[in-house]
Short mmCIF file of C-alpha atoms in Angstrom, two decimals:
data_model
loop_
_atom_site.label_atom_id
_atom_site.label_comp_id
_atom_site.label_asym_id
_atom_site.label_seq_id
_atom_site.Cartn_x
_atom_site.Cartn_y
_atom_site.Cartn_z
CA MET G 1 -0.04 0.04 -0.02
CA SER G 2 1.27 3.41 -0.90
CA LEU G 3 1.93 6.08 1.73
CA SER G 4 -0.13 9.29 1.25
CA HIS G 5 1.01 12.72 2.12
CA ALA G 6 -1.60 13.10 4.79
CA GLU G 7 -0.48 10.00 6.51
CA TRP G 8 3.10 11.08 6.35
CA VAL G 9 2.20 14.43 7.86
CA ASP G 10 0.08 12.68 10.63
CA ALA G 11 3.03 10.42 11.52
CA LEU G 12 5.42 13.37 11.66
CA ARG G 13 3.09 15.30 14.00
CA ASP G 14 3.18 12.19 16.26
CA GLY G 15 6.95 12.25 16.29
CA ASP G 16 7.42 9.34 13.69
CA LEU G 17 9.10 9.30 10.35
CA LEU G 18 7.54 7.22 7.56
CA GLY G 19 8.81 6.51 4.12
CA VAL G 20 8.29 3.90 1.43
CA ARG G 21 10.38 0.84 0.55
CA CYS G 22 10.37 -0.95 -2.72
CA PRO G 23 10.19 -4.73 -2.06
CA ASP G 24 11.44 -5.54 -5.44
CA CYS G 25 14.79 -3.62 -5.42
CA GLY G 26 15.04 -2.48 -1.77
CA THR G 27 15.17 1.21 -2.44
CA ILE G 28 13.90 3.40 0.44
CA TYR G 29 12.46 6.92 0.07
CA GLY G 30 11.90 9.38 2.91
CA THR G 31 8.73 10.82 1.49
CA PRO G 32 5.54 9.38 -0.17
CA PHE G 33 6.15 7.81 -3.53
CA ALA G 34 3.69 5.74 -5.53
CA VAL G 35 6.19 4.28 -7.85
CA CYS G 36 9.84 3.22 -7.36
CA ASN G 37 12.22 5.60 -9.34
CA GLU G 38 14.85 2.84 -9.52
CA CYS G 39 12.93 -0.10 -10.86
CA GLY G 40 9.44 1.26 -11.65
CA SER G 41 7.57 -1.10 -9.27
CA GLN G 42 4.18 0.02 -8.08
CA ASP G 43 4.27 -2.26 -5.14
CA VAL G 44 5.95 0.21 -2.72
CA GLU G 45 5.23 -0.36 1.03
CA THR G 46 5.05 2.08 3.98
CA THR G 47 8.09 1.71 6.33
CA GLU G 48 9.10 3.33 9.48
CA LEU G 49 12.30 5.30 9.37
CA PRO G 50 14.73 5.92 12.22
CA THR G 51 14.47 9.36 13.83
CA ALA G 52 18.21 9.79 14.06
CA GLY G 53 20.72 10.15 11.25
CA GLU G 54 23.55 12.13 9.69
CA VAL G 55 23.43 15.51 7.91
CA TYR G 56 24.14 14.73 4.27
CA THR G 57 24.12 18.39 3.14
CA GLU G 58 23.01 21.65 4.55
CA THR G 59 22.66 25.45 3.67
CA THR G 60 21.73 28.56 5.54
CA VAL G 61 18.85 30.65 4.02
CA GLU G 62 19.78 34.23 4.46
CA VAL G 63 16.91 35.75 2.36
CA SER G 64 13.73 34.02 3.22
CA PRO G 65 10.44 33.65 1.36
CA VAL G 66 7.43 35.56 2.77
CA GLY G 67 6.20 34.13 6.07
CA PHE G 68 9.63 32.87 7.20
CA GLU G 69 12.29 34.66 9.23
CA ALA G 70 15.90 34.48 8.08
CA PRO G 71 18.54 33.19 8.71
CA TYR G 72 17.65 29.57 9.15
CA GLN G 73 19.34 26.32 8.30
CA VAL G 74 17.91 23.50 6.07
CA GLY G 75 19.43 20.26 5.11
CA ILE G 76 19.07 16.71 3.96
CA VAL G 77 19.44 14.02 6.65
CA GLN G 78 20.55 10.46 5.81
CA LEU G 79 18.43 8.07 7.83
CA ASP G 80 19.80 4.67 7.00
CA GLY G 81 18.76 4.14 3.35
CA ALA G 82 16.53 7.18 3.00
CA ARG G 83 17.11 10.90 2.82
CA VAL G 84 14.77 13.45 4.37
CA THR G 85 14.79 17.27 3.85
CA GLY G 86 14.08 19.25 6.96
CA ARG G 87 14.85 22.27 9.20
CA LEU G 88 18.11 22.03 11.14
CA THR G 89 18.46 23.76 14.48
CA GLY G 90 21.55 24.35 16.57
CA GLU G 91 25.14 24.27 15.42
CA VAL G 92 25.17 21.37 12.91
CA GLY G 93 27.21 20.78 9.79
CA ILE G 94 27.74 17.98 7.20
CA GLY G 95 28.54 14.73 8.85
CA ASP G 96 27.00 15.64 12.25
CA ARG G 97 24.48 13.36 13.90
CA VAL G 98 21.02 14.75 14.34
CA VAL G 99 17.75 13.55 15.77
CA LEU G 100 14.15 14.39 15.02
CA ASP G 101 13.04 17.18 17.36
CA GLY G 102 9.66 18.23 16.28
CA VAL G 103 7.74 19.56 13.24
CA LEU G 104 7.71 22.99 11.62
CA GLU G 105 4.30 24.05 10.39
CA ALA G 106 4.17 27.33 8.35
CA ASN G 107 2.17 28.57 5.26
CA ASP G 108 0.24 25.24 5.04
CA GLU G 109 3.50 23.18 4.87
CA VAL G 110 4.92 20.70 7.32
CA ALA G 111 8.64 19.71 7.73
CA PRO G 112 10.59 17.78 10.15
CA VAL G 113 12.92 19.54 12.50
CA PHE G 114 16.32 18.00 13.34
CA THR G 115 18.72 19.10 16.04
CA ALA G 116 22.17 17.95 17.16
CA GLU G 117 22.15 14.53 18.83
#
């Protein structure tokens, strides 16, 4: 069964990270996907992701879009086989260990917040 965006958001609000896993090739995604990008399988399954990982890449936004206050840091966090984009808080850089520390809700968008472990 495919993971919907609403299910992903509800889990995030409860402190859980969900993703999808392709049982055919083993690829894991950190957000809802209906079809595996690697092999084309439509049999992707919902999977629970770890809430701790390593910063894969990061940047600081100095000029923010309307509704956000700059500066703030965003990044991609490697969680075992999946990568998740989220807000980073504290002094974190590439390679640092981080843990899920909440959810950011702004402008009808929801994103995970990670902080130094």
